[in-house]
Amino acid sequence: MAAEFGGGVTLSDIYQNAKKLLLRTRDGLERLERLEYSSTSTAIDSPDLSFSVKNDITQIRSLCVEMDRLWRSVAAKSQRDLWKRKVEQVAEEAESLKQSLDKYFLRNQKRVTEAKEKAELLGRANGDSAHVLTIFGEEVHARQSVRNSSRLLEEATATGEAILFKYSEQRERLKRAQRKALDVLNTVGLSNTMLKLIERRHRVDRLIKYAGMILTVVVVFIFWRWTR
């Protein structure tokens, strides 16, 4: 049986009132969030509803203070422990609702600030549209130049890679041709002098190949520096 205090109001009465306020507050917060995300561009604020929710939370917290004072006067220890847990639960729920409402106010303030900044930006743009268009055009031109340079660099790199691949193929063909020539020469019994001449020609061809590869890399690097 709930303890009764002055004025005929019991701890149970205050607790039930606090629970009703909790339900109403949660419902109010849910309505605020639905309004907040009901529009794709700007949330619809409801000052009356947010004020009502804030007022309910304040009232719940006041009831928690009153209940915290009253449960200590309950005679039976088991009842005191039970009421302590109930009051703490209500207080925790009230604090959680307060935090949710504070976050809503912060988001709403952020939206108001962003809307004000956007309006000021549009006002400046309308007042000096030619200047804005000039800046926009320069930005577009700069982006186009970067894209063109990137495309030319990719083409130059691809060309260099193709040239190096061709040199690699020629090297393999030369190796195969050399082996066949050596086989033929060994077969016909040519002199060692002729073999040395062939070896020397092979070294010259290899130097030419490496020089060509280095020249290609230098040309690609110079072209890349020129297009930046």
Short mmCIF file of N, CA, C and O in Angstrom, two decimals, residues 47-172:
data_model
loop_
_atom_site.label_atom_id
_atom_site.label_comp_id
_atom_site.label_asym_id
_atom_site.label_seq_id
_atom_site.Cartn_x
_atom_site.Cartn_y
_atom_site.Cartn_z
N PRO A 47 7.85 25.33 -32.87
CA PRO A 47 8.25 25.92 -31.58
C PRO A 47 7.30 25.55 -30.45
O PRO A 47 7.74 25.30 -29.33
N ASP A 48 6.00 25.53 -30.73
CA ASP A 48 5.04 25.20 -29.68
C ASP A 48 5.24 23.79 -29.16
O ASP A 48 5.22 23.54 -27.95
N LEU A 49 5.44 22.85 -30.10
CA LEU A 49 5.62 21.45 -29.70
C LEU A 49 6.93 21.27 -28.94
O LEU A 49 6.97 20.59 -27.91
N SER A 50 8.02 21.86 -29.44
CA SER A 50 9.31 21.71 -28.75
C SER A 50 9.26 22.36 -27.36
O SER A 50 9.85 21.84 -26.41
N PHE A 51 8.56 23.49 -27.25
CA PHE A 51 8.43 24.13 -25.93
C PHE A 51 7.63 23.25 -24.99
O PHE A 51 7.95 23.13 -23.80
N SER A 52 6.58 22.61 -25.50
CA SER A 52 5.76 21.73 -24.67
C SER A 52 6.57 20.54 -24.17
O SER A 52 6.47 20.15 -23.01
N VAL A 53 7.37 19.96 -25.07
CA VAL A 53 8.21 18.82 -24.67
C VAL A 53 9.22 19.25 -23.61
O VAL A 53 9.44 18.55 -22.61
N LYS A 54 9.84 20.39 -23.82
CA LYS A 54 10.81 20.90 -22.84
C LYS A 54 10.15 21.13 -21.49
O LYS A 54 10.71 20.81 -20.44
N ASN A 55 8.95 21.68 -21.51
CA ASN A 55 8.23 21.95 -20.27
C ASN A 55 7.88 20.64 -19.53
O ASN A 55 7.98 20.55 -18.30
N ASP A 56 7.47 19.62 -20.30
CA ASP A 56 7.15 18.32 -19.69
C ASP A 56 8.38 17.70 -19.03
O ASP A 56 8.29 17.12 -17.93
N ILE A 57 9.54 17.80 -19.71
CA ILE A 57 10.76 17.23 -19.13
C ILE A 57 11.11 17.95 -17.83
O ILE A 57 11.51 17.32 -16.84
N THR A 58 10.97 19.27 -17.83
CA THR A 58 11.24 20.04 -16.61
C THR A 58 10.31 19.59 -15.48
O THR A 58 10.74 19.43 -14.33
N GLN A 59 9.05 19.35 -15.83
CA GLN A 59 8.08 18.92 -14.81
C GLN A 59 8.42 17.53 -14.29
O GLN A 59 8.30 17.25 -13.09
N ILE A 60 8.83 16.64 -15.18
CA ILE A 60 9.20 15.28 -14.76
C ILE A 60 10.37 15.33 -13.79
O ILE A 60 10.40 14.63 -12.76
N ARG A 61 11.35 16.15 -14.11
CA ARG A 61 12.53 16.25 -13.25
C ARG A 61 12.16 16.81 -11.87
O ARG A 61 12.71 16.41 -10.84
N SER A 62 11.21 17.73 -11.87
CA SER A 62 10.74 18.26 -10.57
C SER A 62 10.04 17.18 -9.77
O SER A 62 10.23 17.06 -8.54
N LEU A 63 9.24 16.34 -10.46
CA LEU A 63 8.57 15.24 -9.77
C LEU A 63 9.59 14.23 -9.24
O LEU A 63 9.38 13.64 -8.17
N CYS A 64 10.67 14.04 -9.99
CA CYS A 64 11.71 13.11 -9.52
C CYS A 64 12.35 13.63 -8.23
O CYS A 64 12.66 12.83 -7.32
N VAL A 65 12.56 14.93 -8.17
CA VAL A 65 13.12 15.51 -6.94
C VAL A 65 12.16 15.27 -5.78
O VAL A 65 12.57 14.90 -4.66
N GLU A 66 10.87 15.47 -6.01
CA GLU A 66 9.87 15.27 -4.96
C GLU A 66 9.80 13.80 -4.55
O GLU A 66 9.76 13.47 -3.36
N MET A 67 9.82 12.89 -5.54
CA MET A 67 9.76 11.46 -5.22
C MET A 67 11.01 11.00 -4.50
O MET A 67 10.96 10.13 -3.61
N ASP A 68 12.15 11.56 -4.87
CA ASP A 68 13.40 11.19 -4.20
C ASP A 68 13.35 11.57 -2.73
O ASP A 68 13.95 10.89 -1.87
N ARG A 69 12.66 12.64 -2.42
CA ARG A 69 12.51 13.04 -1.02
C ARG A 69 11.51 12.15 -0.28
O ARG A 69 11.72 11.78 0.89
N LEU A 70 10.45 11.76 -1.01
CA LEU A 70 9.37 11.03 -0.34
C LEU A 70 9.67 9.55 -0.11
O LEU A 70 9.26 8.98 0.91
N TRP A 71 10.38 8.90 -1.05
CA TRP A 71 10.58 7.46 -0.87
C TRP A 71 11.43 7.15 0.37
O TRP A 71 11.36 6.07 0.93
N ARG A 72 12.23 8.13 0.80
CA ARG A 72 13.07 7.92 1.98
C ARG A 72 12.23 7.84 3.26
O ARG A 72 12.73 7.37 4.29
N SER A 73 10.97 8.33 3.16
CA SER A 73 10.10 8.30 4.36
C SER A 73 9.28 7.02 4.44
O SER A 73 8.49 6.86 5.39
N VAL A 74 9.39 6.14 3.46
CA VAL A 74 8.64 4.89 3.49
C VAL A 74 9.20 4.01 4.61
O VAL A 74 10.42 3.85 4.76
N ALA A 75 8.30 3.44 5.39
CA ALA A 75 8.72 2.71 6.60
C ALA A 75 9.44 1.41 6.26
O ALA A 75 10.53 1.13 6.77
N ALA A 76 8.82 0.56 5.44
CA ALA A 76 9.39 -0.76 5.15
C ALA A 76 10.60 -0.64 4.24
O ALA A 76 10.56 0.06 3.22
N LYS A 77 11.69 -1.33 4.60
CA LYS A 77 12.92 -1.25 3.80
C LYS A 77 12.73 -1.80 2.38
O LYS A 77 13.25 -1.25 1.42
N SER A 78 11.99 -2.91 2.28
CA SER A 78 11.76 -3.49 0.94
C SER A 78 11.02 -2.51 0.05
O SER A 78 11.31 -2.39 -1.15
N GLN A 79 10.05 -1.78 0.62
CA GLN A 79 9.31 -0.79 -0.15
C GLN A 79 10.20 0.40 -0.51
O GLN A 79 10.10 0.95 -1.61
N ARG A 80 11.06 0.78 0.43
CA ARG A 80 11.98 1.88 0.13
C ARG A 80 12.89 1.51 -1.04
O ARG A 80 13.10 2.32 -1.95
N ASP A 81 13.43 0.29 -1.02
CA ASP A 81 14.32 -0.14 -2.12
C ASP A 81 13.57 -0.17 -3.45
O ASP A 81 14.11 0.20 -4.49
N LEU A 82 12.33 -0.64 -3.40
CA LEU A 82 11.53 -0.70 -4.62
C LEU A 82 11.28 0.70 -5.18
O LEU A 82 11.45 0.94 -6.38
N TRP A 83 10.88 1.62 -4.30
CA TRP A 83 10.62 2.99 -4.76
C TRP A 83 11.89 3.69 -5.21
O TRP A 83 11.87 4.50 -6.15
N LYS A 84 12.98 3.37 -4.60
CA LYS A 84 14.26 3.96 -5.03
C LYS A 84 14.57 3.58 -6.47
O LYS A 84 14.94 4.44 -7.29
N ARG A 85 14.40 2.31 -6.80
CA ARG A 85 14.66 1.85 -8.17
C ARG A 85 13.70 2.50 -9.16
O ARG A 85 14.09 2.90 -10.26
N LYS A 86 12.41 2.62 -8.75
CA LYS A 86 11.43 3.23 -9.65
C LYS A 86 11.76 4.70 -9.91
O LYS A 86 11.70 5.17 -11.07
N VAL A 87 12.11 5.42 -8.85
CA VAL A 87 12.42 6.85 -9.02
C VAL A 87 13.68 7.02 -9.86
O VAL A 87 13.74 7.90 -10.73
N GLU A 88 14.67 6.17 -9.63
CA GLU A 88 15.91 6.26 -10.43
C GLU A 88 15.63 5.98 -11.90
O GLU A 88 16.21 6.61 -12.79
N GLN A 89 14.75 5.02 -12.17
CA GLN A 89 14.40 4.69 -13.55
C GLN A 89 13.72 5.88 -14.24
O GLN A 89 14.04 6.22 -15.39
N VAL A 90 12.78 6.52 -13.53
CA VAL A 90 12.10 7.68 -14.12
C VAL A 90 13.11 8.80 -14.37
O VAL A 90 13.07 9.47 -15.41
N ALA A 91 14.01 9.02 -13.40
CA ALA A 91 15.01 10.07 -13.55
C ALA A 91 15.93 9.81 -14.75
O ALA A 91 16.27 10.72 -15.51
N GLU A 92 16.32 8.54 -14.94
CA GLU A 92 17.18 8.20 -16.08
C GLU A 92 16.44 8.41 -17.40
O GLU A 92 17.02 8.91 -18.37
N GLU A 93 15.18 8.03 -17.46
CA GLU A 93 14.41 8.23 -18.69
C GLU A 93 14.25 9.71 -18.97
O GLU A 93 14.33 10.15 -20.13
N ALA A 94 14.01 10.50 -17.91
CA ALA A 94 13.87 11.95 -18.10
C ALA A 94 15.17 12.56 -18.62
O ALA A 94 15.15 13.42 -19.52
N GLU A 95 16.31 12.09 -18.11
CA GLU A 95 17.60 12.60 -18.56
C GLU A 95 17.85 12.22 -20.02
O GLU A 95 18.37 13.02 -20.81
N SER A 96 17.48 10.99 -20.39
CA SER A 96 17.64 10.56 -21.77
C SER A 96 16.78 11.40 -22.72
O SER A 96 17.23 11.80 -23.80
N LEU A 97 15.55 11.69 -22.31
CA LEU A 97 14.68 12.53 -23.14
C LEU A 97 15.23 13.94 -23.26
O LEU A 97 15.15 14.56 -24.32
N LYS A 98 15.79 14.45 -22.17
CA LYS A 98 16.39 15.79 -22.21
C LYS A 98 17.55 15.84 -23.19
O LYS A 98 17.71 16.80 -23.96
N GLN A 99 18.39 14.79 -23.18
CA GLN A 99 19.51 14.75 -24.11
C GLN A 99 19.03 14.69 -25.56
O GLN A 99 19.59 15.35 -26.44
N SER A 100 17.97 13.92 -25.81
CA SER A 100 17.42 13.85 -27.17
C SER A 100 16.87 15.21 -27.60
O SER A 100 17.06 15.63 -28.75
N LEU A 101 16.21 15.90 -26.69
CA LEU A 101 15.67 17.22 -27.03
C LEU A 101 16.80 18.22 -27.26
O LEU A 101 16.72 19.05 -28.19
N ASP A 102 17.85 18.15 -26.45
CA ASP A 102 19.00 19.05 -26.65
C ASP A 102 19.63 18.83 -28.02
O ASP A 102 20.02 19.79 -28.71
N LYS A 103 19.75 17.56 -28.44
CA LYS A 103 20.31 17.26 -29.76
C LYS A 103 19.41 17.81 -30.86
O LYS A 103 19.89 18.31 -31.89
N TYR A 104 18.09 17.72 -30.64
CA TYR A 104 17.16 18.28 -31.62
C TYR A 104 17.35 19.79 -31.74
O TYR A 104 17.38 20.33 -32.84
N PHE A 105 17.49 20.47 -30.61
CA PHE A 105 17.69 21.92 -30.63
C PHE A 105 19.00 22.28 -31.35
O PHE A 105 19.05 23.26 -32.10
N LEU A 106 20.06 21.47 -31.13
CA LEU A 106 21.33 21.74 -31.80
C LEU A 106 21.20 21.58 -33.32
O LEU A 106 21.71 22.39 -34.09
N ARG A 107 20.52 20.50 -33.74
CA ARG A 107 20.32 20.29 -35.18
C ARG A 107 19.48 21.42 -35.77
O ARG A 107 19.76 21.90 -36.87
N ASN A 108 18.45 21.84 -35.04
CA ASN A 108 17.59 22.91 -35.53
C ASN A 108 18.37 24.22 -35.65
O ASN A 108 18.22 24.96 -36.63
N GLN A 109 19.22 24.50 -34.65
CA GLN A 109 20.04 25.71 -34.70
C GLN A 109 21.01 25.67 -35.87
O GLN A 109 21.25 26.69 -36.54
N LYS A 110 21.55 24.49 -36.13
CA LYS A 110 22.47 24.34 -37.27
C LYS A 110 21.74 24.60 -38.58
O LYS A 110 22.27 25.26 -39.48
N ARG A 111 20.50 24.08 -38.69
CA ARG A 111 19.74 24.31 -39.92
C ARG A 111 19.43 25.79 -40.10
O ARG A 111 19.50 26.33 -41.21
N VAL A 112 19.10 26.47 -39.01
CA VAL A 112 18.80 27.90 -39.10
C VAL A 112 20.04 28.67 -39.55
O VAL A 112 19.97 29.55 -40.42
N THR A 113 21.20 28.33 -38.97
CA THR A 113 22.44 29.00 -39.34
C THR A 113 22.79 28.76 -40.80
O THR A 113 23.18 29.68 -41.54
N GLU A 114 22.65 27.49 -41.26
CA GLU A 114 22.96 27.18 -42.66
C GLU A 114 22.01 27.91 -43.60
O GLU A 114 22.42 28.38 -44.67
N ALA A 115 20.73 27.98 -43.23
CA ALA A 115 19.77 28.68 -44.07
C ALA A 115 20.11 30.16 -44.17
O ALA A 115 20.01 30.78 -45.24
N LYS A 116 20.54 30.76 -43.04
CA LYS A 116 20.90 32.18 -43.04
C LYS A 116 22.13 32.42 -43.92
O LYS A 116 22.17 33.37 -44.70
N GLU A 117 23.13 31.54 -43.78
CA GLU A 117 24.35 31.68 -44.60
C GLU A 117 24.03 31.50 -46.08
O GLU A 117 24.59 32.21 -46.93
N LYS A 118 23.14 30.56 -46.39
CA LYS A 118 22.76 30.34 -47.79
C LYS A 118 22.05 31.56 -48.35
O LYS A 118 22.29 31.98 -49.49
N ALA A 119 21.16 32.15 -47.53
CA ALA A 119 20.44 33.34 -47.99
C ALA A 119 21.40 34.50 -48.23
O ALA A 119 21.28 35.24 -49.22
N GLU A 120 22.38 34.66 -47.33
CA GLU A 120 23.36 35.73 -47.52
C GLU A 120 24.20 35.50 -48.76
O GLU A 120 24.51 36.43 -49.51
N LEU A 121 24.58 34.23 -49.00
CA LEU A 121 25.37 33.91 -50.19
C LEU A 121 24.59 34.19 -51.46
O LEU A 121 25.11 34.77 -52.42
N LEU A 122 23.31 33.79 -51.48
CA LEU A 122 22.47 34.05 -52.65
C LEU A 122 22.28 35.55 -52.86
O LEU A 122 22.24 36.04 -53.99
N GLY A 123 22.17 36.29 -51.74
CA GLY A 123 22.02 37.73 -51.86
C GLY A 123 23.24 38.37 -52.49
O GLY A 123 23.13 39.24 -53.36
N ARG A 124 24.42 37.93 -52.05
CA ARG A 124 25.64 38.47 -52.66
C ARG A 124 25.76 38.06 -54.12
O ARG A 124 26.22 38.83 -54.96
N ALA A 125 25.34 36.83 -54.41
CA ALA A 125 25.43 36.36 -55.81
C ALA A 125 24.50 37.17 -56.70
O ALA A 125 24.86 37.54 -57.83
N ASN A 126 23.29 37.44 -56.23
CA ASN A 126 22.36 38.24 -57.03
C ASN A 126 22.85 39.66 -57.20
O ASN A 126 22.60 40.32 -58.21
N GLY A 127 23.58 40.17 -56.20
CA GLY A 127 24.07 41.55 -56.29
C GLY A 127 25.26 41.68 -57.21
O GLY A 127 25.53 42.76 -57.73
N ASP A 128 26.00 40.60 -57.40
CA ASP A 128 27.19 40.67 -58.25
C ASP A 128 27.30 39.39 -59.06
O ASP A 128 28.28 38.66 -58.98
N SER A 129 26.28 39.11 -59.85
CA SER A 129 26.21 37.85 -60.57
C SER A 129 27.32 37.71 -61.61
O SER A 129 27.82 36.62 -61.86
N ALA A 130 27.72 38.83 -62.21
CA ALA A 130 28.76 38.76 -63.24
C ALA A 130 30.07 38.28 -62.63
O ALA A 130 30.80 37.47 -63.22
N HIS A 131 30.37 38.77 -61.43
CA HIS A 131 31.60 38.35 -60.75
C HIS A 131 31.56 36.86 -60.43
O HIS A 131 32.54 36.14 -60.61
N VAL A 132 30.42 36.41 -59.95
CA VAL A 132 30.25 34.99 -59.63
C VAL A 132 30.40 34.13 -60.87
O VAL A 132 31.05 33.08 -60.86
N LEU A 133 29.80 34.56 -61.98
CA LEU A 133 29.90 33.79 -63.22
C LEU A 133 31.34 33.75 -63.72
O LEU A 133 31.79 32.73 -64.27
N THR A 134 32.08 34.85 -63.54
CA THR A 134 33.48 34.87 -63.96
C THR A 134 34.31 33.87 -63.16
O THR A 134 35.11 33.11 -63.72
N ILE A 135 34.10 33.86 -61.86
CA ILE A 135 34.82 32.91 -61.01
C ILE A 135 34.47 31.48 -61.40
O ILE A 135 35.33 30.60 -61.51
N PHE A 136 33.18 31.23 -61.64
CA PHE A 136 32.73 29.89 -62.02
C PHE A 136 33.37 29.48 -63.36
O PHE A 136 33.81 28.34 -63.52
N GLY A 137 33.40 30.42 -64.32
CA GLY A 137 33.99 30.10 -65.62
C GLY A 137 35.47 29.79 -65.51
O GLY A 137 35.97 28.87 -66.18
N GLU A 138 36.19 30.55 -64.68
CA GLU A 138 37.61 30.29 -64.50
C GLU A 138 37.85 28.93 -63.86
O GLU A 138 38.79 28.21 -64.22
N GLU A 139 37.00 28.57 -62.93
CA GLU A 139 37.13 27.27 -62.28
C GLU A 139 36.89 26.14 -63.28
O GLU A 139 37.61 25.14 -63.30
N VAL A 140 35.86 26.30 -64.11
CA VAL A 140 35.58 25.28 -65.13
C VAL A 140 36.74 25.15 -66.10
O VAL A 140 37.14 24.04 -66.48
N HIS A 141 37.30 26.30 -66.52
CA HIS A 141 38.43 26.28 -67.45
C HIS A 141 39.64 25.59 -66.83
O HIS A 141 40.34 24.80 -67.50
N ALA A 142 39.90 25.88 -65.54
CA ALA A 142 41.03 25.25 -64.87
C ALA A 142 40.85 23.74 -64.77
O ALA A 142 41.78 22.96 -65.01
N ARG A 143 39.63 23.30 -64.46
CA ARG A 143 39.37 21.87 -64.39
C ARG A 143 39.55 21.21 -65.75
O ARG A 143 40.08 20.10 -65.86
N GLN A 144 39.10 21.88 -66.81
CA GLN A 144 39.24 21.33 -68.16
C GLN A 144 40.70 21.21 -68.55
O GLN A 144 41.12 20.23 -69.18
N SER A 145 41.51 22.21 -68.15
CA SER A 145 42.94 22.17 -68.46
C SER A 145 43.62 21.00 -67.75
O SER A 145 44.47 20.31 -68.32
N VAL A 146 43.23 20.79 -66.51
CA VAL A 146 43.80 19.67 -65.76
C VAL A 146 43.44 18.35 -66.42
O VAL A 146 44.28 17.44 -66.54
N ARG A 147 42.16 18.22 -66.84
CA ARG A 147 41.75 16.98 -67.50
C ARG A 147 42.51 16.76 -68.81
O ARG A 147 42.93 15.65 -69.13
N ASN A 148 42.71 17.85 -69.59
CA ASN A 148 43.43 17.73 -70.85
C ASN A 148 44.88 17.31 -70.61
O ASN A 148 45.43 16.45 -71.31
N SER A 149 45.52 17.94 -69.61
CA SER A 149 46.91 17.59 -69.30
C SER A 149 47.02 16.13 -68.87
O SER A 149 47.94 15.42 -69.26
N SER A 150 46.07 15.71 -68.04
CA SER A 150 46.08 14.32 -67.58
C SER A 150 45.92 13.36 -68.76
O SER A 150 46.59 12.33 -68.83
N ARG A 151 45.01 13.71 -69.70
CA ARG A 151 44.80 12.84 -70.85
C ARG A 151 46.05 12.77 -71.72
O ARG A 151 46.44 11.69 -72.18
N LEU A 152 46.70 13.92 -71.97
CA LEU A 152 47.92 13.93 -72.78
C LEU A 152 49.03 13.13 -72.11
O LEU A 152 49.79 12.41 -72.78
N LEU A 153 49.14 13.24 -70.79
CA LEU A 153 50.18 12.49 -70.08
C LEU A 153 49.92 11.00 -70.18
O LEU A 153 50.85 10.20 -70.38
N GLU A 154 48.65 10.60 -70.08
CA GLU A 154 48.31 9.18 -70.21
C GLU A 154 48.65 8.67 -71.61
O GLU A 154 49.16 7.55 -71.77
N GLU A 155 48.35 9.49 -72.64
CA GLU A 155 48.68 9.08 -74.01
C GLU A 155 50.18 8.95 -74.21
O GLU A 155 50.65 8.00 -74.85
N ALA A 156 50.94 9.92 -73.65
CA ALA A 156 52.40 9.86 -73.79
C ALA A 156 52.97 8.63 -73.08
O ALA A 156 53.87 7.96 -73.59
N THR A 157 52.43 8.35 -71.89
CA THR A 157 52.89 7.17 -71.15
C THR A 157 52.59 5.88 -71.92
O THR A 157 53.42 4.97 -72.00
N ALA A 158 51.38 5.82 -72.50
CA ALA A 158 51.00 4.63 -73.26
C ALA A 158 51.91 4.46 -74.47
O ALA A 158 52.32 3.35 -74.82
N THR A 159 52.25 5.60 -75.13
CA THR A 159 53.15 5.52 -76.30
C THR A 159 54.52 5.02 -75.89
O THR A 159 55.12 4.17 -76.57
N GLY A 160 55.04 5.53 -74.76
CA GLY A 160 56.34 5.08 -74.28
C GLY A 160 56.34 3.60 -73.95
O GLY A 160 57.30 2.88 -74.27
N GLU A 161 55.26 3.15 -73.30
CA GLU A 161 55.17 1.73 -72.97
C GLU A 161 55.13 0.87 -74.23
O GLU A 161 55.72 -0.21 -74.28
N ALA A 162 54.42 1.35 -75.26
CA ALA A 162 54.35 0.59 -76.51
C ALA A 162 55.71 0.50 -77.18
O ALA A 162 56.11 -0.56 -77.70
N ILE A 163 56.46 1.62 -77.12
CA ILE A 163 57.80 1.61 -77.73
C ILE A 163 58.72 0.64 -76.99
O ILE A 163 59.46 -0.14 -77.60
N LEU A 164 58.68 0.69 -75.67
CA LEU A 164 59.51 -0.23 -74.88
C LEU A 164 59.14 -1.68 -75.14
O LEU A 164 60.00 -2.56 -75.20
N PHE A 165 57.84 -1.93 -75.33
CA PHE A 165 57.41 -3.29 -75.63
C PHE A 165 57.94 -3.74 -76.98
O PHE A 165 58.36 -4.90 -77.14
N LYS A 166 57.92 -2.83 -77.96
CA LYS A 166 58.47 -3.17 -79.28
C LYS A 166 59.96 -3.47 -79.19
O LYS A 166 60.46 -4.42 -79.82
N TYR A 167 60.70 -2.66 -78.39
CA TYR A 167 62.12 -2.93 -78.21
C TYR A 167 62.34 -4.30 -77.58
O TYR A 167 63.27 -5.02 -77.94
N SER A 168 61.49 -4.66 -76.64
CA SER A 168 61.62 -5.96 -76.01
C SER A 168 61.40 -7.08 -77.01
O SER A 168 62.11 -8.09 -77.01
N GLU A 169 60.37 -6.89 -77.87
CA GLU A 169 60.12 -7.91 -78.91
C GLU A 169 61.31 -8.02 -79.87
O GLU A 169 61.72 -9.13 -80.24
N GLN A 170 61.86 -6.87 -80.27
CA GLN A 170 63.00 -6.89 -81.19
C GLN A 170 64.21 -7.57 -80.54
O GLN A 170 64.97 -8.29 -81.22
N ARG A 171 64.37 -7.34 -79.24
CA ARG A 171 65.49 -7.98 -78.55
C ARG A 171 65.36 -9.50 -78.60
O ARG A 171 66.35 -10.21 -78.83
N GLU A 172 64.15 -9.99 -78.35
CA GLU A 172 63.94 -11.43 -78.40
C GLU A 172 64.19 -11.98 -79.80
O GLU A 172 64.79 -13.05 -79.96
#
